[in-house]
C-alpha cells in the first residue's frame, strides 16, 4: 500500500510494505466486522414501542462465549502479526548482512554530513569524501552505516528505503541498507531537533557503479581546489558551517 | 455557647462556595471548567499550526505569520495542553471529583482539604504554563516529549525561560494529580454507602480509581527525571549530557514509562463514562461487568510493560524491541475484550438516541479506528516506517479525540442535569454532534494518507522535501485544515448551548434519564452534603429491564420488593445492611 505512494528503493522496502499489507488486511477485516456488528445492533435494537430491553448479564458461560470466541480469534491474529513483525524487524535491524561499503552519517543542528569511504573503501583515511546534505551510494551494494549526532537527538529517515534510525549524541549506532533503484530520494530528520527541524532535509543519490565513480572523482577535484583556497580546513566542515548559518537565519 | 453560630448552619459565603471550597462537586466543576478553558488555547494552537501546514507562509488570522520557532512551540503547547491540561483535568479530576462521592453515596471525599490543595496547585500550574508564552525567547518548542539534550540546554532549544517554565508547570500538574489520586483511591475503598460491595461499584468509579493507581505508580520516576532535567537546565548538571557521562536515552525511558500508562489513565475514565451512558440509553445491564473490571485491571498492569514501543528506532538494543512488540500486542487483548463487551451490551437493548448516547456510540465506533491503527505501530517491523510520521499523529488522535472530546461530551451532556439542575437542548446537541463527528473524520483521514506517503511530524513547511512538496499532498493538508475549521466552528454551538441551558434550560428532575446509580437519587443539583438522607445500597448498578417489573430500571437504593425475592437481580437478602 505504501508503494502506491512512494517508490521502493531498498531491499527491505518491499518486506516492510508486505508486512503493512498483511496487518492492513487483518485489522481491516476486524475493523469492518466490529463496526458492522456495532451498527447492526444499533439499528436492530433501536427503541420501539412496546418492546422492552432484554435482561442479559453476560456472566454465564453461554453468553460470555459471544465475547470470548472473538477474543480467542484476536489472540490468534495477534500471534500471526507478532511473528511477521519480528521477522521483518530482525531482517532490518538485527541480522545485518556483511557490509560491502561503509558510510558515516553525522547529524547536527540542522544539517547532515555524509562521510564516504573513498576509493580505499575505508573510513578515516585521507581519501574520505565528505558532503553535506547530499549522500551518494551505489545501487545493489550492501552498505553498513554509522550514525552520529553532534548535539541533540536527530533521526535519519529515508522514506523510499523505509529506513529510520534515531541518532543519539554520545552513541554510534550501526545499521545497513541495500539500494535497489537508481534515482534521488529524500532524507528526512524525523526527531524534533530545534528551530531548524523542518529544514533538515537531505537527498540520497543512488547510481550505478560507474556513475558513483564519476561523482566521487568530481568531489575529489573540487575538494582539492577548495582545500588549496581555505588551507587545511576540510571542505565539508566549511559547508556544514554555512548551512547552519542559513538554516538558523530562515526562521 | 451563646452567640456562637456554628459553621455548619450558616450558608457559606461566595468565596467559600466557589473559590475556596472543599466540596468535591465544586472542585470537580472547577477542574472541568479550567480544562475547557485550556482546551480553547490547545485548539487555537492547532488552528494556527494547521493553517501554516495548509498555507505555508501565509499570515494566519488572529496570529500572523508563523515562523519555524512559532510552529514548534505551538505544536509542543498543543500536545502538552491537550493531554495534561484538558484530558486529565476534565476526565480524571473533573468527573472523578464530581461523581465518585455521589456514586458511592457519601457526602464528600475522604480528604477534602487535600482535594482543594490539588485544584489550587493545578490552577497554579496552568498559570505557569500560560505565562511561558510571554517570556523572553518564547515558549518551549521541543515537543511534548521534551527529549534532552534539546530540552536540557538552551543553547540548543533557544528558549532559556520557556523550557524551564514548561518543566515546572508539568511538575506542578503532576503534584496536583498525585494529591487528587490519593482521594480517589481512599474514597472508593472506604466511603461506600452501606451495602455497596466491590462489584456494586459503578464501572466509572472503578476505571477512575484504576487510572489514579496507574498515574501514581508511573509518575514517580518521571518526577525524579524532571528534577534531573531541571538541574541540567538551570545549574548545568549533566544527567542527560553524554559529554559529561550522562545519557539522553534515560529521559526517554522515564518519560515513556510514565507516558504509556498515561494513555490508559486517560482511556479508562473515558471508558467508564461511555459504559454509564450506554447502559442507561440501551436500558441494558452491562454485559459481563466483572470481565470488564478484570480487563481494566489487566490493561493497567500490562501498560507498565510496553513503554519502549515508543523507542523501537531510538537506538535501544534491537533485541529488546521484540520484547516490547510482544507486550504491546498483548495489551490489545484486554482492551479488545472491553470493547467486545460494550458492543455486546447493545444486544437486546432498547436504544434511545439522546445526545449523550450518540457521543458514547461514536466513541466506540471511532476509538476502534484508533485501536486497530495502533497495531501498525506496535508491530516493530512496520513501526520502522511509520514512526514519527503523520500516520502516528492520525492514529493517536483517533484515540485521544474520542477520549478527550467524544467521551467528555457524552459525560457532560449526560450529567449536565445533575450538575446544574437543567436539561441541555437536544436539537442543538445533535447539531453539535453531527457537525463535530463528520468534520473530525474528514480532518484526520487525510492525515493517515499523508503519513503513509511519508509526511513526518512537527514540520512547518514541506517545501524542502521533493517527495512531499507535491500538489496532491498539499491538497490533502488543505482538506484536513478546512475540516478542522469546521470542527472548531461547531464547538461554538456547544458553548452557546451550554451557557444558554445553564440559565434557560428546562428544569431537570432528580433522575431525568431514569438511571440506577446513586447520583440520581440526590437532588439536581446536589446540595452540600449531597443526599437528603444517606442512601443504602441493595443491588448492582446496572439492573435495567429486569423481567416482571413495571419499571425498566431498578435504582441501587430502592429496597427489594418482598413480592418476588426470586426475581433476577434481587439477589440481596431482605434485611437492611448494618
Ligand atoms: C481539536 C482537534 C485537534 C486537532 C485538529 C489536532 C491536530 C494535531 C496535529 C495536526 C498534530 C501534529 C502537528 C505536527 O506534528 O506538526 C497534533 C499533535 C498533537 N496532538 Fe492534537 N489535535 C487535536 C486535538 C488533540 C487532542 C484532544 C489531544 C489529546 C488529548 C491532542 C494531542 C496531541 C499531541 C500529544 C500531539 C503531539 C505534539 C508533539 O508532537 O509534541 N490533540 N495535533
Ligand atoms: Cu535533526
Ligand atoms: Cu529534526
GROMACS .gro file of C-alpha atoms in nm, chain A residues 1-2 5-7 16-17 19-21 23-25 27-28 30-31 34-35 37-39 41-48 51-59 63-68 70-71 74-75 77-79 81-82 85-86 88-89 92-94 109-110 150-153 155 158-160 162-171 173 184-203 243 248 250-251, chain B residues 67-70 72 141-143 147-150 155-158 242 247-249 252 283-291 312-316 318-319 321-322 325-326 329-330 332-334 336-337 340-341 343-344 346-353 361 364-366 368-369 372 375-376 379-382 384-389 449 452-461 464-468 543-547 549-552 568-569:
model
  212
    1UNK     CA    1   0.000   0.000   0.000
    2UNK     CA    2   0.285   0.235   0.075
    5UNK     CA    3   0.251   0.650  -0.275
    6UNK     CA    4   0.628   0.606  -0.260
    7UNK     CA    5   0.886   0.415  -0.464
   16UNK     CA    6   0.805  -0.374   0.518
   17UNK     CA    7   0.534  -0.295   0.265
   19UNK     CA    8   0.405  -0.657   0.647
   20UNK     CA    9   0.197  -0.341   0.632
   21UNK     CA   10  -0.032  -0.504   0.380
   23UNK     CA   11  -0.160  -0.606   0.901
   24UNK     CA   12  -0.393  -0.390   0.695
   25UNK     CA   13  -0.585  -0.692   0.574
   27UNK     CA   14  -0.709  -0.537   1.111
   28UNK     CA   15  -0.918  -0.411   0.822
   30UNK     CA   16  -1.164  -0.690   1.213
   31UNK     CA   17  -1.249  -0.325   1.197
   34UNK     CA   18  -1.669  -0.483   1.458
   35UNK     CA   19  -1.828  -0.178   1.302
   37UNK     CA   20  -2.186  -0.564   1.438
   38UNK     CA   21  -2.190  -0.234   1.627
   39UNK     CA   22  -2.408  -0.056   1.375
   41UNK     CA   23  -2.702  -0.376   1.690
   42UNK     CA   24  -2.764  -0.004   1.699
   43UNK     CA   25  -3.014  -0.043   1.417
   44UNK     CA   26  -3.172  -0.369   1.525
   45UNK     CA   27  -3.218  -0.276   1.889
   46UNK     CA   28  -3.331   0.082   1.847
   47UNK     CA   29  -3.615   0.164   2.087
   48UNK     CA   30  -3.956   0.065   1.955
   51UNK     CA   31  -4.059  -0.379   2.311
   52UNK     CA   32  -3.856  -0.385   2.628
   53UNK     CA   33  -3.487  -0.443   2.661
   54UNK     CA   34  -3.373  -0.794   2.744
   55UNK     CA   35  -3.209  -0.891   3.069
   56UNK     CA   36  -2.871  -1.037   2.982
   57UNK     CA   37  -2.598  -1.033   3.244
   58UNK     CA   38  -2.324  -1.164   3.021
   59UNK     CA   39  -2.187  -1.354   3.320
   63UNK     CA   40  -2.345  -1.574   2.697
   64UNK     CA   41  -1.984  -1.491   2.754
   65UNK     CA   42  -1.878  -1.707   2.464
   66UNK     CA   43  -2.001  -1.431   2.234
   67UNK     CA   44  -1.714  -1.218   2.352
   68UNK     CA   45  -1.466  -1.489   2.434
   70UNK     CA   46  -1.388  -1.341   1.902
   71UNK     CA   47  -1.139  -1.280   2.171
   74UNK     CA   48  -0.787  -1.187   1.837
   75UNK     CA   49  -0.514  -1.382   2.015
   77UNK     CA   50  -0.427  -1.297   1.481
   78UNK     CA   51  -0.204  -1.120   1.730
   79UNK     CA   52   0.035  -1.411   1.713
   81UNK     CA   53   0.114  -1.036   1.337
   82UNK     CA   54   0.386  -1.068   1.600
   85UNK     CA   55   0.655  -0.824   1.257
   86UNK     CA   56   0.951  -0.975   1.435
   88UNK     CA   57   1.079  -0.813   0.944
   89UNK     CA   58   1.234  -0.639   1.241
   92UNK     CA   59   1.609  -0.481   0.904
   93UNK     CA   60   1.753  -0.411   1.247
   94UNK     CA   61   1.920  -0.719   1.389
  109UNK     CA   62   2.155   2.118   1.409
  110UNK     CA   63   2.049   2.142   1.119
  150UNK     CA   64   2.677   1.610   1.739
  151UNK     CA   65   2.431   1.800   1.957
  152UNK     CA   66   2.075   1.682   2.012
  153UNK     CA   67   1.875   1.375   1.915
  155UNK     CA   68   1.661   1.076   1.336
  158UNK     CA   69   1.482   0.764   0.410
  159UNK     CA   70   1.116   0.701   0.328
  160UNK     CA   71   1.194   0.538  -0.006
  162UNK     CA   72   1.151   0.250   0.466
  163UNK     CA   73   1.452   0.309   0.688
  164UNK     CA   74   1.456   0.510   1.007
  165UNK     CA   75   1.700   0.532   1.292
  166UNK     CA   76   1.746   0.788   1.568
  167UNK     CA   77   2.087   0.946   1.608
  168UNK     CA   78   2.185   0.988   1.971
  169UNK     CA   79   2.465   1.216   2.087
  170UNK     CA   80   2.735   1.014   2.258
  171UNK     CA   81   2.650   0.693   2.077
  173UNK     CA   82   2.455   0.346   1.601
  184UNK     CA   83   1.733   1.072  -0.597
  185UNK     CA   84   1.524   1.037  -0.283
  186UNK     CA   85   1.452   1.243   0.027
  187UNK     CA   86   1.640   1.216   0.353
  188UNK     CA   87   1.444   1.350   0.649
  189UNK     CA   88   1.523   1.426   1.008
  190UNK     CA   89   1.222   1.294   1.196
  191UNK     CA   90   1.307   1.378   1.554
  192UNK     CA   91   1.231   1.725   1.683
  193UNK     CA   92   1.572   1.888   1.695
  194UNK     CA   93   1.506   2.257   1.737
  195UNK     CA   94   1.415   2.558   1.528
  196UNK     CA   95   1.556   2.419   1.204
  197UNK     CA   96   1.400   2.073   1.236
  198UNK     CA   97   1.178   2.133   0.932
  199UNK     CA   98   1.477   2.242   0.726
  200UNK     CA   99   1.688   1.937   0.795
  201UNK     CA  100   1.639   1.789   0.452
  202UNK     CA  101   1.891   1.581   0.265
  203UNK     CA  102   1.893   1.381  -0.052
  243UNK     CA  103   2.447   2.563   0.618
  248UNK     CA  104   1.913   2.928   1.162
  250UNK     CA  105   1.550   3.134   0.789
  251UNK     CA  106   1.305   3.150   1.080
  318UNK     CA  107   0.783   3.128   1.192
  319UNK     CA  108   0.955   2.791   1.237
  320UNK     CA  109   1.003   2.859   1.609
  321UNK     CA  110   0.636   2.953   1.644
  323UNK     CA  111   0.741   2.429   1.715
  392UNK     CA  112   0.925   2.414   2.133
  393UNK     CA  113   1.097   2.079   2.187
  394UNK     CA  114   0.780   1.867   2.154
  398UNK     CA  115   1.377   1.488   2.471
  399UNK     CA  116   1.712   1.610   2.602
  400UNK     CA  117   1.969   1.736   2.513
  401UNK     CA  118   1.736   1.970   2.323
  406UNK     CA  119   2.200   2.668   2.354
  407UNK     CA  120   2.011   2.405   2.156
  408UNK     CA  121   1.649   2.498   2.223
  409UNK     CA  122   1.692   2.878   2.228
  493UNK     CA  123   2.675   1.242   2.711
  498UNK     CA  124   2.262   0.967   2.886
  499UNK     CA  125   1.985   1.131   2.683
  500UNK     CA  126   1.802   0.800   2.641
  503UNK     CA  127   1.313   0.867   2.707
  534UNK     CA  128  -3.184   0.007   2.903
  535UNK     CA  129  -2.949  -0.288   2.938
  536UNK     CA  130  -2.741  -0.448   3.205
  537UNK     CA  131  -2.372  -0.401   3.133
  538UNK     CA  132  -2.250  -0.714   2.958
  539UNK     CA  133  -2.001  -0.911   3.169
  540UNK     CA  134  -1.941  -0.647   3.435
  541UNK     CA  135  -1.675  -0.847   3.615
  542UNK     CA  136  -1.488  -0.926   3.297
  563UNK     CA  137   1.189   0.100   1.870
  564UNK     CA  138   1.412   0.307   1.647
  565UNK     CA  139   1.560   0.521   1.924
  566UNK     CA  140   1.883   0.330   1.950
  567UNK     CA  141   1.775   0.078   2.214
  569UNK     CA  142   1.712  -0.410   1.877
  570UNK     CA  143   1.650  -0.741   2.055
  572UNK     CA  144   1.230  -0.418   2.069
  573UNK     CA  145   1.099  -0.767   2.005
  576UNK     CA  146   0.643  -0.558   2.044
  577UNK     CA  147   0.504  -0.870   2.208
  580UNK     CA  148   0.019  -0.671   2.108
  581UNK     CA  149  -0.073  -0.848   2.431
  583UNK     CA  150  -0.464  -0.531   2.268
  584UNK     CA  151  -0.628  -0.841   2.418
  585UNK     CA  152  -0.794  -0.696   2.732
  587UNK     CA  153  -1.044  -0.565   2.272
  588UNK     CA  154  -1.229  -0.765   2.537
  591UNK     CA  155  -1.647  -0.652   2.268
  592UNK     CA  156  -1.836  -0.639   2.597
  594UNK     CA  157  -2.081  -0.387   2.182
  595UNK     CA  158  -2.248  -0.691   2.336
  597UNK     CA  159  -2.621  -0.320   2.299
  598UNK     CA  160  -2.751  -0.667   2.211
  599UNK     CA  161  -3.115  -0.694   2.304
  600UNK     CA  162  -3.134  -0.335   2.418
  601UNK     CA  163  -3.395  -0.069   2.364
  602UNK     CA  164  -3.166   0.202   2.237
  603UNK     CA  165  -3.260   0.570   2.265
  604UNK     CA  166  -3.057   0.814   2.063
  612UNK     CA  167  -2.169   0.523   2.048
  615UNK     CA  168  -1.683   0.319   2.040
  616UNK     CA  169  -1.703   0.349   1.662
  617UNK     CA  170  -1.416   0.596   1.636
  619UNK     CA  171  -1.191   0.121   1.714
  620UNK     CA  172  -1.015   0.301   1.429
  623UNK     CA  173  -0.656  -0.102   1.506
  626UNK     CA  174  -0.128  -0.237   1.564
  627UNK     CA  175   0.081  -0.099   1.275
  630UNK     CA  176   0.446  -0.420   1.542
  631UNK     CA  177   0.814  -0.331   1.540
  632UNK     CA  178   0.872  -0.414   1.173
  633UNK     CA  179   0.618  -0.170   1.037
  635UNK     CA  180   1.030   0.142   1.138
  636UNK     CA  181   0.843   0.311   0.860
  637UNK     CA  182   0.554   0.474   1.043
  638UNK     CA  183   0.741   0.607   1.345
  639UNK     CA  184   0.721   0.988   1.367
  640UNK     CA  185   0.501   1.022   1.061
  700UNK     CA  186  -0.270   0.920   0.387
  703UNK     CA  187   0.169   0.682   0.476
  704UNK     CA  188   0.317   0.883   0.191
  705UNK     CA  189   0.598   0.998   0.419
  706UNK     CA  190   0.493   1.325   0.586
  707UNK     CA  191   0.693   1.347   0.905
  708UNK     CA  192   0.573   1.521   1.220
  709UNK     CA  193   0.641   1.869   1.351
  710UNK     CA  194   0.735   2.016   1.013
  711UNK     CA  195   0.630   2.375   0.949
  712UNK     CA  196   0.688   2.369   0.576
  715UNK     CA  197   1.239   2.131   0.122
  716UNK     CA  198   1.123   1.772   0.063
  717UNK     CA  199   1.075   1.686  -0.302
  718UNK     CA  200   0.868   1.375  -0.233
  719UNK     CA  201   0.632   1.563  -0.003
  794UNK     CA  202  -3.034  -0.366   3.679
  795UNK     CA  203  -3.216  -0.243   3.370
  796UNK     CA  204  -3.511  -0.419   3.204
  797UNK     CA  205  -3.539  -0.673   3.483
  798UNK     CA  206  -3.823  -0.911   3.392
  800UNK     CA  207  -4.107  -0.541   3.695
  801UNK     CA  208  -4.320  -0.250   3.579
  802UNK     CA  209  -4.029  -0.012   3.553
  803UNK     CA  210  -3.738  -0.093   3.324
  819UNK     CA  211  -3.328  -1.193   3.878
  820UNK     CA  212  -3.130  -0.905   4.018
   0.00000   0.00000   0.00000
